Each structure stands twice: as structure tokens, then as C-alpha cells.
Amino acid sequence: MTQRETKHVWWQEGIIYQIYPRSYQDSNGDGIGDLQGVINRLDYLQKLGITAVWLSPIYPSPMADFGYDISDYQGIHPLFGSLADFDQLVSEVHNRGMKLILDLVPNHTSDQHPWFLESRSSRDNPKRDWYLWEDGLPDGDVPNNWLSVFGGPAWEWDETTGQYYYHAFLKEQPDLNWRNPEVQEAMLNVMRFWLDKGVDGFRVDVMWHMIKDKSLRDNPSNPNYQPHMATYDQLLPVYSTDQPEVHDIVLQMRHVLDGYDERLLIGEIYLPIHQLVAYYGIDGKGAHLPFNFQLLLLPWDARQIATAIDQYEGVLPAGGWPNWVLGNHDQPRIGSRVGKEQARVAALLLLTLRGTPTIYYGEEIGMRDVPIPFDEVQDPQGLNMPDKNLSRDPARTPMQWSKDKHAGFTEGKPWLRLARDFSRENVARQQDDTYSMLSFYKRLIALRQQEPALMVGNYVPVYADTQILAYIRQLEGHPRFLILLNLSHRPGYFKAKDRSLLGVVEIATSPEWEGTEVNDTISLGGDDGILVRLN
Ligand code: GLC
């Protein structure tokens, strides 16, 4: 088959947009975003041009970890609405030709989930083995040295039954025992429940955590640990995560999805790329998109990023479709990591790389991390390690819709404070400004979706030094594009070895470039990024 004849499915051609429901749009004045709020903003998303909406968890939850501690997998938290609201959301999303992806959190439940309440009620309860219960060491100490991602040991003592249970995250988030077939079946049924409701896929939370070493060996210490890092990083989690048997579980999940048409399985996985790509599964029967977080984690350096792109392209298994992520609800926003000007360069990068891009809400208007005063911190990761600046609240602040009260997010008191400058930085204002970040995103998205080379074409590396990253996107029979990105604030030169690189700048981080004819030598200003339609 030639490239042109290759068929692509919606999630290969499309763009994913992550919504953190608490912070997107409130419709009832309680200061917390909800499903009706999301419904009210679907026209905005449609005009933005994205393909699929991924919602962070909306299920009943005591909210110890803001919804990632689920107490009922088949309901909707009243804060967000009802199952009827959800059904309406599904059909309104579909009516606009878009897709809906849910967060699935199978690794752990809330400690208030009926399964756990049963499990902890007695040692011989039928659900005892649904979680990871262990005796203490002879001296009463925890079973091994494993640490919780959110600080402290990963084992919690249960007085009633005299054993410890394992929790990779908060003690309010006990880990399920995925070696137990009943647990597997219960969670696969949860998937079927939502798929039957028309959901187009799942983003599976902490996929690489789901199976742990059977003999609970101690994790080794991390020789590169630095005091500013989370306490969890003191050890290398080689026995508590990424165990070979996890791939059988992913295969089972995929099998459920394959019983439906074109549903998408995304895995949240923080691993080095060689381990990451194993999650595509044998014969591609694993996750469709193991999330690729390299752009979130690498230093903002052209050479390092170019190398990482090539390594990723090089290691992808046959048929494995790439993907790229610039931000999510757990990480500092790109605008705060690389600065306002570079955030435009980053957008150009994200939307011209080969593979499905994921946009985190607010990136399209250049939202930055909002400083949250000490006494307003809500994120458990921030609260548990207060001197490490690890709170995720700054990247979770309400969407800035307009200059109205509370940025048009709520009529009430927002659950988390808004950016100080929201009256200047908001959707309404940027919508009317051709040069705004929002207009830039919209044009980039439209071009990507309209040009086959950008949407599904090949990636051809051209050049990279410490400042500039250059590549071509091409697809037989279609216009080719050269992308030049200056990842530094200083001017720099690009000199093509290939004389045929002539063309016209179509989109640029600074609009003055647009329409300019360029040849084989191009001098870029600091923070310049240009996309050239090649002759
Ligand atoms: C994932 C989520 C994060 C959550 C954690 C525990 O990493 O993205 O927000 O705290 O899992 O569920």
C-alpha cells in the first residue's frame, strides 16, 4: 500500500483536548465546574477544531484526590451532575461530530468504595483478596520499603484486621489486586458499562502501576535523588511498577474495546521510551496510545528534543501510532515552564509533529500556572510535601472565558482562585484578536486538519542545534511543509543543505513572517517559529 491509500482512524487524524471538569465551566453557581457547563462550551470546542474531549474523573468520590479516588465506577458525582446529564453530554458531543473519552482509574479505588469497605471488614471477607493485604514484618514494621507517590510509606496499618494494605497514592486510595480474576472482570464490566453508553474510549490512569512484584521485593535506592525531588523518587520503583504481567491486563482491556467499533485506549504511563512503547502490546494489541510525555519532561533544548523525537520515531513498533502531550493536570503548564513567547513555539511544535496531539484546557489561550497562597493549597501532593513546591493546583485553575466576574467561569466563589490577569487573558478577548494565542491555535489546528502531510504524513528530521529544531512533514502527492522552531530567545540561523527548500511562510509565531518567501538560508529571531509551505 502506498502512504496515500493507508486508511487512518479518527484518533490518528484527530486532536484530543483534556478538560479538568472542576475547572472548566460551572453552570449552577457552586463554584465547581460541571457537565452542563461542559455542554455549554461544546460549541467553543467545535470551533476550536478539536476532535475528542477527554474528561478527568466525574464519578462519585470523596475527593481526597479530586476524583481519582472513586467510590462508584458507574455513577456521576452530584457536583458534576447526573447520569442524565452525562447521556446528554454524549449525544451533544456526538451531534457535533466529536468524540468523548473518559478517565478510567482501575489501579485503585477510594477507601470508601463498597469493595474496600467489605475487604477491610474481616480477613475472611470474600473481597479480602481484591486489595493488597500483607502482614507486617516480625517486628511489626511495614512489609517492604515501597513509598507512596504522595509522600510517606505506601503501606497503611489496619487496626481491625491486623494487616497492612498497599496504596501507591493516598491511604484513601487503596490499590486493587489485579492478579485477582474477579477484580479484572469487575473493572472490565465497568468499561463495558460506559462503552454501551457511547463513550469513545478511555484514558487509563497510571497504567504502569497496575501489577506489582508478587514477592514484594524492596525497591533499590535512586542514585540520582536530589532533596528538592518528591520523597517517592528516593527509590527506583522497579518492583512496584511496570511488571511484565501488566501487559496481560492491558490486552484484556483492549479486547473489551475491540468488541466495539473504533474505540480508543490511552494509557497514562511515565516511563523511559523503550519501556513505554512496550505498552503498544504484542502485535499492537495493547494501548492504542501510550501517552508520550517527553515534551513535558525534557529540558527545553532543541538538540535534546530533536534527539528524543528521533528516538521515539525509531523505537515505535510497526503500526504503533505516535502521540505528543504538552501539558496535563499533574504538571506545570507549558506557559510557565518555557515562558509566554516560547509557548507559541511549543504550540507550533505540538501541532506539527507526527502523531496525535493532546491539548490541556487553557493552553490554547496561553494560561499559565496561577500562584496559590499557602493557606489555599488543596492538592494532597502539595499539602503532604509542603516545602517542595509540588502542588498541582496552579495548573488546575478555572478556565478564563471572559473579563466578567470570575472570568465567566462561575456565578459563585470559584473553588480555586483565578489568574490575576484574567480580564486581559481570556477567550472572549482573544477571539477578536487575530494575533492572539487562541487565533494561533485555531489556525494551526485548521491547517493540520486540512493538510494530509501535517495530519498523517512522515516526519523527516532536517537539522537541530542548541537553538533551532527543523523538520519536514511530507506525504506523497500532497504539499510538503518545513517547520523551523527557535527554542531560544536569541536570533539564530538556519542553513539548508538541500537547495530545494524554497517556499512561503504560512503560519508563524509572529505574524510579520507570514507570506514571506524564504530560501535556503533563514535567520530567525528569538522565539520565532515558522511553518513554510514548500514549493
Ligand atoms: C494519575 C492522575 C493524577 C492522580 C494519580 C492517582 O497520575 O493523573 O492526577 O493523582 O493518577 O490517581
Coordinates of C-alpha atoms in Angstrom, one line a residue, residues 29-463:
G29 CA -23.1 28.7 40.9
D30 CA -21.4 26.3 43.4
G31 CA -18.0 27.4 42.2
I32 CA -17.2 24.0 40.7
G33 CA -17.4 23.1 37.0
D34 CA -19.9 20.5 35.9
L35 CA -21.2 18.6 33.0
Q36 CA -23.9 21.1 32.0
G37 CA -21.0 23.6 32.0
V38 CA -19.1 21.5 29.6
I39 CA -22.2 21.1 27.4
N40 CA -22.4 24.9 27.3
R41 CA -18.9 25.1 25.9
L42 CA -19.1 22.4 23.2
D43 CA -19.7 25.0 20.5
Y44 CA -16.4 26.7 21.5
L45 CA -14.6 23.3 21.3
Q46 CA -16.1 22.6 17.9
K47 CA -15.0 26.0 16.6
L48 CA -11.5 25.4 18.1
G49 CA -11.4 22.4 15.8
I50 CA -10.5 19.6 18.2
T51 CA -11.7 16.0 17.7
A52 CA -12.1 14.4 21.1
V53 CA -12.8 15.6 24.6
W54 CA -11.1 13.7 27.5
L55 CA -12.7 14.4 30.9
S56 CA -10.8 13.8 34.1
P57 CA -12.9 11.7 36.5
I58 CA -16.5 12.7 37.1
Y59 CA -17.6 9.7 39.2
P60 CA -18.8 9.7 42.8
S61 CA -15.8 10.3 45.0
P62 CA -14.9 11.6 48.5
M63 CA -12.5 13.9 46.5
A64 CA -9.4 13.1 48.6
D65 CA -7.5 13.2 45.3
F66 CA -10.1 15.3 43.4
G67 CA -11.9 12.4 41.8
Y68 CA -9.0 10.0 41.3
D69 CA -10.4 8.2 44.4
I70 CA -13.6 6.7 43.1
S71 CA -16.3 5.3 45.3
D72 CA -18.7 4.3 42.5
Y73 CA -17.5 3.5 39.0
Q74 CA -20.9 3.6 37.4
G75 CA -22.3 6.9 38.6
I76 CA -21.7 10.7 38.3
H77 CA -20.7 12.8 41.3
P78 CA -23.6 15.1 42.1
L79 CA -21.2 18.0 42.0
F80 CA -20.9 17.3 38.2
G81 CA -24.5 16.4 37.5
S82 CA -26.3 13.1 36.9
L83 CA -26.3 10.2 34.5
A84 CA -29.0 12.0 32.5
D85 CA -26.6 15.0 32.2
F86 CA -23.9 12.5 31.1
D87 CA -26.2 10.9 28.4
Q88 CA -27.0 14.4 27.2
L89 CA -23.3 15.2 27.0
V90 CA -22.5 12.1 25.0
S91 CA -25.2 12.9 22.4
E92 CA -24.3 16.6 22.3
V93 CA -20.7 15.8 21.7
H94 CA -21.6 13.3 19.0
N95 CA -24.0 15.6 17.4
R96 CA -21.1 18.0 16.8
G97 CA -19.1 15.2 15.2
M98 CA -16.8 15.0 18.2
K99 CA -15.8 12.1 20.5
L100 CA -15.8 11.7 24.2
I101 CA -13.1 10.0 26.3
L102 CA -13.4 9.1 30.0
D103 CA -10.8 8.7 32.6
L104 CA -10.7 5.2 33.9
V105 CA -9.0 4.7 37.3
P106 CA -8.5 0.9 37.6
N107 CA -5.4 0.8 39.8
H108 CA -7.0 1.9 43.0
T109 CA -10.4 2.8 44.4
S110 CA -11.5 5.2 47.2
D111 CA -11.2 3.7 50.7
Q112 CA -15.0 4.5 50.8
H113 CA -15.7 2.2 47.8
P114 CA -18.0 -0.7 48.9
W115 CA -15.4 -3.1 47.7
F116 CA -12.9 -1.8 50.1
L117 CA -15.3 -1.4 52.9
E118 CA -16.0 -5.1 52.5
S119 CA -12.4 -6.1 52.0
R120 CA -11.3 -4.4 55.2
S121 CA -14.2 -5.7 57.3
S122 CA -12.6 -9.1 58.1
R123 CA -9.8 -11.3 56.9
D124 CA -12.2 -13.9 55.5
N125 CA -14.4 -11.5 53.7
P126 CA -14.9 -12.7 50.0
K127 CA -13.4 -9.4 48.8
R128 CA -10.4 -9.6 51.1
D129 CA -8.2 -10.6 48.2
W130 CA -9.5 -7.7 46.0
Y131 CA -6.9 -5.5 47.6
L132 CA -3.2 -6.0 48.6
W133 CA -3.2 -7.0 52.2
E134 CA 0.0 -8.1 53.9
D135 CA 1.3 -9.0 57.4
G136 CA 3.9 -6.7 58.9
L137 CA 7.4 -7.9 59.4
P138 CA 8.1 -9.8 62.6
D139 CA 9.0 -6.5 64.4
G140 CA 5.7 -5.1 63.2
D141 CA 7.3 -2.9 60.5
V142 CA 5.8 -2.3 57.0
P143 CA 6.1 -5.3 54.6
N144 CA 8.7 -3.6 52.4
N145 CA 10.2 -0.2 51.6
W146 CA 7.8 0.9 48.9
L147 CA 6.9 4.6 49.0
S148 CA 3.7 6.4 48.2
V149 CA 3.8 8.8 45.3
F150 CA 2.2 11.4 47.5
G151 CA 4.8 11.1 50.3
G152 CA 5.4 8.6 53.2
P153 CA 5.3 4.8 53.1
A154 CA 2.9 3.0 50.7
W155 CA 1.6 0.7 53.5
E156 CA -1.2 1.6 55.9
W157 CA -1.9 -0.4 59.0
D158 CA -5.5 -1.6 59.5
E159 CA -6.2 -2.0 63.2
T160 CA -9.3 -4.1 62.8
T161 CA -7.8 -6.9 60.8
G162 CA -4.2 -6.5 61.9
Q163 CA -2.7 -6.2 58.4
Y164 CA -1.2 -3.6 56.1
Y165 CA -2.8 -2.6 52.8
Y166 CA -0.8 -1.1 49.9
H167 CA -1.6 2.3 48.4
A168 CA 0.6 3.7 45.6
F169 CA -1.0 7.1 46.2
L170 CA -3.0 8.4 49.2
K171 CA -4.0 6.0 52.0
E172 CA -7.6 6.9 50.9
Q173 CA -6.7 5.2 47.5
P174 CA -6.1 1.5 48.2
D175 CA -4.6 -0.4 45.3
L176 CA -6.7 -3.2 43.8
N177 CA -5.2 -6.6 43.4
W178 CA -5.2 -7.0 39.6
R179 CA -4.0 -10.6 39.9
N180 CA -7.5 -11.5 41.1
P181 CA -9.7 -12.6 38.2
E182 CA -12.8 -11.2 40.0
V183 CA -11.2 -7.7 40.1
Q184 CA -10.4 -8.0 36.4
E185 CA -13.9 -8.9 35.5
A186 CA -15.5 -6.2 37.7
M187 CA -13.4 -3.5 36.0
L188 CA -13.9 -4.8 32.5
N189 CA -17.6 -4.6 33.2
V190 CA -17.2 -1.0 34.2
M191 CA -15.6 -0.4 30.8
R192 CA -18.5 -2.2 29.1
F193 CA -21.0 0.0 31.0
W194 CA -19.6 3.2 29.7
L195 CA -18.9 1.9 26.2
D196 CA -22.5 0.8 26.0
K197 CA -23.4 4.4 26.8
G198 CA -21.5 5.5 23.8
V199 CA -18.2 6.6 25.2
D200 CA -15.4 6.6 22.5
G201 CA -12.6 5.5 24.7
F202 CA -10.6 5.7 28.0
R203 CA -7.6 7.3 29.3
V204 CA -6.4 4.7 31.8
D205 CA -4.9 6.2 34.9
V206 CA -1.4 5.0 36.0
M207 CA -1.5 2.1 33.7
W208 CA 2.1 1.1 34.5
H209 CA 1.2 0.7 38.2
M210 CA -1.5 -1.9 37.9
I211 CA 0.6 -5.0 38.7
K212 CA 3.3 -5.2 41.4
D213 CA 6.1 -7.7 42.0
K214 CA 4.5 -10.8 43.5
S215 CA 7.2 -11.4 46.1
L216 CA 7.2 -7.7 47.1
R217 CA 10.9 -7.2 46.8
D218 CA 12.3 -3.9 48.1
N219 CA 12.9 -1.2 45.6
P220 CA 16.5 -0.1 45.2
S221 CA 17.6 3.4 46.1
N222 CA 17.8 6.1 43.3
P223 CA 21.4 7.2 42.9
N224 CA 20.3 10.4 41.3
Y225 CA 17.9 11.5 44.0
Q226 CA 18.1 15.2 44.9
P227 CA 16.5 16.8 48.0
H228 CA 14.1 19.0 46.0
M229 CA 12.5 15.9 44.4
A230 CA 9.4 14.2 45.8
T231 CA 10.2 11.7 48.6
Y232 CA 8.9 9.0 46.3
D233 CA 11.9 9.5 44.0
Q234 CA 14.3 8.3 46.7
L235 CA 13.7 4.8 45.3
L236 CA 13.5 3.4 41.8
P237 CA 10.1 1.8 41.6
V238 CA 11.3 -1.2 39.6
Y239 CA 9.4 -3.8 41.7
S240 CA 6.3 -1.7 42.4
T241 CA 5.5 -0.7 38.8
D242 CA 5.9 -1.8 35.2
Q243 CA 5.8 -5.5 35.9
P244 CA 5.7 -7.9 32.8
E245 CA 2.2 -9.2 33.7
V246 CA 0.7 -5.7 33.3
H247 CA 0.6 -6.3 29.6
D248 CA -1.8 -9.2 30.0
I249 CA -4.2 -6.8 31.7
V250 CA -3.8 -4.1 29.0
L251 CA -4.5 -6.9 26.5
Q252 CA -7.7 -7.7 28.3
M253 CA -8.8 -4.1 28.3
R254 CA -8.1 -3.8 24.6
H255 CA -10.0 -6.9 24.0
V256 CA -13.1 -5.3 25.5
L257 CA -12.7 -2.2 23.3
D258 CA -12.2 -4.3 20.2
G259 CA -15.7 -5.7 20.8
Y260 CA -17.0 -2.2 19.8
D261 CA -16.2 -0.1 16.8
E262 CA -13.2 2.2 16.8
R263 CA -12.9 2.9 20.5
L264 CA -9.7 4.3 21.9
L265 CA -7.4 3.0 24.6
I266 CA -4.9 5.6 26.0
G267 CA -2.5 4.7 28.8
E268 CA -1.1 7.2 31.3
I269 CA 2.5 5.9 31.6
Y270 CA 5.5 7.7 32.9
L271 CA 8.4 5.5 31.7
P272 CA 11.5 5.8 29.5
I273 CA 10.6 5.4 25.9
H274 CA 11.8 1.8 25.4
Q275 CA 9.6 0.7 28.3
L276 CA 6.8 3.0 27.2
V277 CA 6.5 1.5 23.7
A278 CA 6.0 -2.0 25.2
Y279 CA 2.5 -0.8 26.1
Y280 CA 1.5 -0.8 22.4
G281 CA 1.4 -4.5 23.1
I282 CA 2.4 -7.6 21.2
D283 CA 1.1 -7.2 17.6
G284 CA -0.3 -3.8 18.6
K285 CA -2.9 -5.4 20.8
G286 CA -2.2 -3.1 23.8
A287 CA -2.9 0.6 24.3
H288 CA -3.5 2.5 21.0
L289 CA -1.8 5.5 22.5
P290 CA 0.6 5.1 25.5
F291 CA 0.8 8.7 26.4
N292 CA 4.2 10.2 25.4
F293 CA 5.2 12.7 28.0
Q294 CA 8.7 13.6 26.7
L295 CA 7.8 17.2 25.8
L296 CA 6.7 17.7 29.4
L297 CA 9.8 16.2 31.0
L298 CA 12.8 17.2 28.8
P299 CA 14.7 20.4 29.1
W300 CA 13.6 22.9 26.5
D301 CA 16.6 22.4 24.3
A302 CA 16.4 22.0 20.5
R303 CA 19.0 19.3 20.3
Q304 CA 17.6 17.2 23.2
I305 CA 14.1 17.4 21.8
A306 CA 15.2 16.6 18.3
T307 CA 17.0 13.5 19.6
A308 CA 14.0 12.5 21.6
I309 CA 11.7 12.8 18.6
D310 CA 14.1 10.6 16.5
Q311 CA 14.5 8.1 19.3
Y312 CA 10.7 7.8 19.6
E313 CA 10.2 7.6 15.9
G314 CA 12.9 5.0 15.8
V315 CA 11.6 2.8 18.6
L316 CA 7.9 2.8 17.7
P317 CA 6.7 -0.7 16.9
A318 CA 5.3 -1.4 13.4
G319 CA 1.8 0.0 13.3
G320 CA 2.4 1.9 16.5
W321 CA 0.9 5.4 16.2
P322 CA 2.8 8.3 17.9
N323 CA 1.3 10.9 20.2
W324 CA 2.5 14.0 21.9
V325 CA 1.4 15.9 25.1
L326 CA 2.5 19.3 26.3
G327 CA 0.5 19.6 29.5
N328 CA -1.9 17.9 31.9
H329 CA -3.5 18.4 35.3
D330 CA -0.4 16.9 37.1
Q331 CA 2.3 19.1 35.5
P332 CA 3.3 22.7 35.4
R333 CA 1.7 24.5 32.5
I334 CA 3.8 24.9 29.4
G335 CA 3.5 28.7 29.5
S336 CA 5.1 28.7 33.0
R337 CA 7.7 26.2 32.1
V338 CA 9.1 27.8 28.9
G339 CA 7.5 31.3 29.1
K340 CA 4.9 33.2 27.2
E341 CA 6.8 33.6 23.9
Q342 CA 8.1 30.0 23.8
A343 CA 4.6 28.7 24.5
R344 CA 3.7 29.7 20.9
V345 CA 6.7 27.8 19.6
A346 CA 5.6 24.9 21.7
A347 CA 2.1 25.0 20.2
L348 CA 3.6 25.0 16.7
L349 CA 5.7 22.0 17.7
L350 CA 2.8 20.1 19.2
L351 CA 0.6 20.6 16.3
T352 CA 3.1 19.8 13.6
L353 CA 4.7 16.7 15.0
R354 CA 3.7 13.3 13.6
G355 CA 1.1 11.7 15.9
T356 CA -2.0 12.6 17.9
P357 CA -1.6 15.8 19.9
T358 CA -3.3 16.3 23.3
I359 CA -4.1 19.9 24.3
Y360 CA -4.7 20.6 28.0
Y361 CA -7.6 23.1 28.6
G362 CA -6.4 26.7 28.7
E363 CA -3.2 26.1 26.7
E364 CA -5.0 27.5 23.7
I365 CA -5.2 30.9 25.4
G366 CA -1.7 30.7 26.9
M367 CA -2.9 30.1 30.5
R368 CA 0.0 30.0 33.0
D369 CA 0.3 28.5 36.4
V370 CA -1.5 30.6 39.0
P371 CA 0.2 31.2 42.3
I372 CA -1.9 29.8 45.1
P373 CA -1.3 31.2 48.5
F374 CA -0.1 28.7 51.1
D375 CA -3.3 28.6 53.1
E376 CA -5.4 27.9 49.9
V377 CA -3.5 24.8 48.7
Q378 CA -5.9 21.9 48.1
D379 CA -3.9 19.3 46.2
P380 CA -2.8 16.5 48.5
Q381 CA 0.6 16.2 46.8
G382 CA 1.2 19.9 47.7
L383 CA -0.1 19.5 51.2
N384 CA 1.9 16.4 52.0
M385 CA 5.2 17.8 50.9
P386 CA 4.7 21.5 51.6
D387 CA 8.4 22.6 51.3
K388 CA 8.8 21.1 47.8
N389 CA 6.5 23.2 45.7
L390 CA 4.8 20.2 44.2
S391 CA 1.2 21.3 44.4
R392 CA -0.7 20.7 41.2
D393 CA -3.3 23.4 42.0
P394 CA -1.5 26.1 39.9
A395 CA -2.2 24.2 36.7
R396 CA -5.8 23.4 37.6
T397 CA -7.3 26.9 38.0
P398 CA -10.6 27.9 36.4
M399 CA -10.7 28.4 32.6
Q400 CA -10.6 32.1 31.7
W401 CA -13.6 32.7 29.5
S402 CA -14.1 36.5 29.7
K403 CA -13.4 39.6 31.7
D404 CA -16.7 39.2 33.6
K405 CA -17.0 38.3 37.2
H406 CA -14.8 35.2 38.0
A407 CA -13.8 35.1 34.3
G408 CA -17.3 33.8 33.3
F409 CA -16.4 30.5 35.0
T410 CA -18.9 30.7 37.8
E411 CA -21.5 33.0 39.4
G412 CA -20.4 31.7 42.8
K413 CA -17.0 31.5 44.5
P414 CA -14.5 29.6 42.4
W415 CA -13.1 26.5 44.2
L416 CA -9.6 27.6 43.3
R417 CA -8.6 31.2 42.7
L418 CA -8.3 32.6 39.2
A419 CA -5.3 34.1 37.4
R420 CA -4.8 37.8 38.4
D421 CA -4.8 38.9 34.8
F422 CA -7.9 37.1 33.6
S423 CA -9.5 40.3 32.5
R424 CA -6.8 40.6 29.9
E425 CA -6.2 36.9 29.1
N426 CA -9.4 35.3 28.3
V427 CA -11.3 33.6 25.4
A428 CA -13.6 36.5 24.6
R429 CA -10.8 38.9 24.2
Q430 CA -8.5 36.6 22.3
Q431 CA -11.3 35.6 20.0
D432 CA -11.4 39.1 18.5
D433 CA -7.6 39.4 18.2
T434 CA -6.1 37.9 15.0
Y435 CA -2.7 37.7 16.7
S436 CA -3.8 36.1 20.0
M437 CA -2.7 32.7 21.1
L438 CA -6.3 31.4 20.6
S439 CA -6.3 32.6 16.9
F440 CA -2.8 31.0 16.5
Y441 CA -4.1 27.7 17.9
K442 CA -7.2 27.8 15.7
R443 CA -5.3 28.4 12.5
L444 CA -2.8 25.7 13.4
I445 CA -5.5 23.2 14.1
A446 CA -7.4 24.1 10.9
L447 CA -4.2 23.7 8.8
R448 CA -3.3 20.4 10.4
Q449 CA -6.7 19.0 9.8
Q450 CA -6.8 20.2 6.3
E451 CA -3.3 19.2 5.1
P452 CA -2.7 15.4 4.9
A453 CA 1.1 15.9 5.2
L454 CA 0.6 17.6 8.6
M455 CA -2.1 15.3 9.8
V456 CA -0.7 11.9 8.9
G457 CA 2.5 12.5 6.8
N458 CA 6.0 11.4 7.6
Y459 CA 8.4 13.1 9.9
V460 CA 11.7 14.0 8.3
P461 CA 14.3 15.5 10.6
V462 CA 16.3 18.3 8.9
Y463 CA 18.5 20.0 11.4

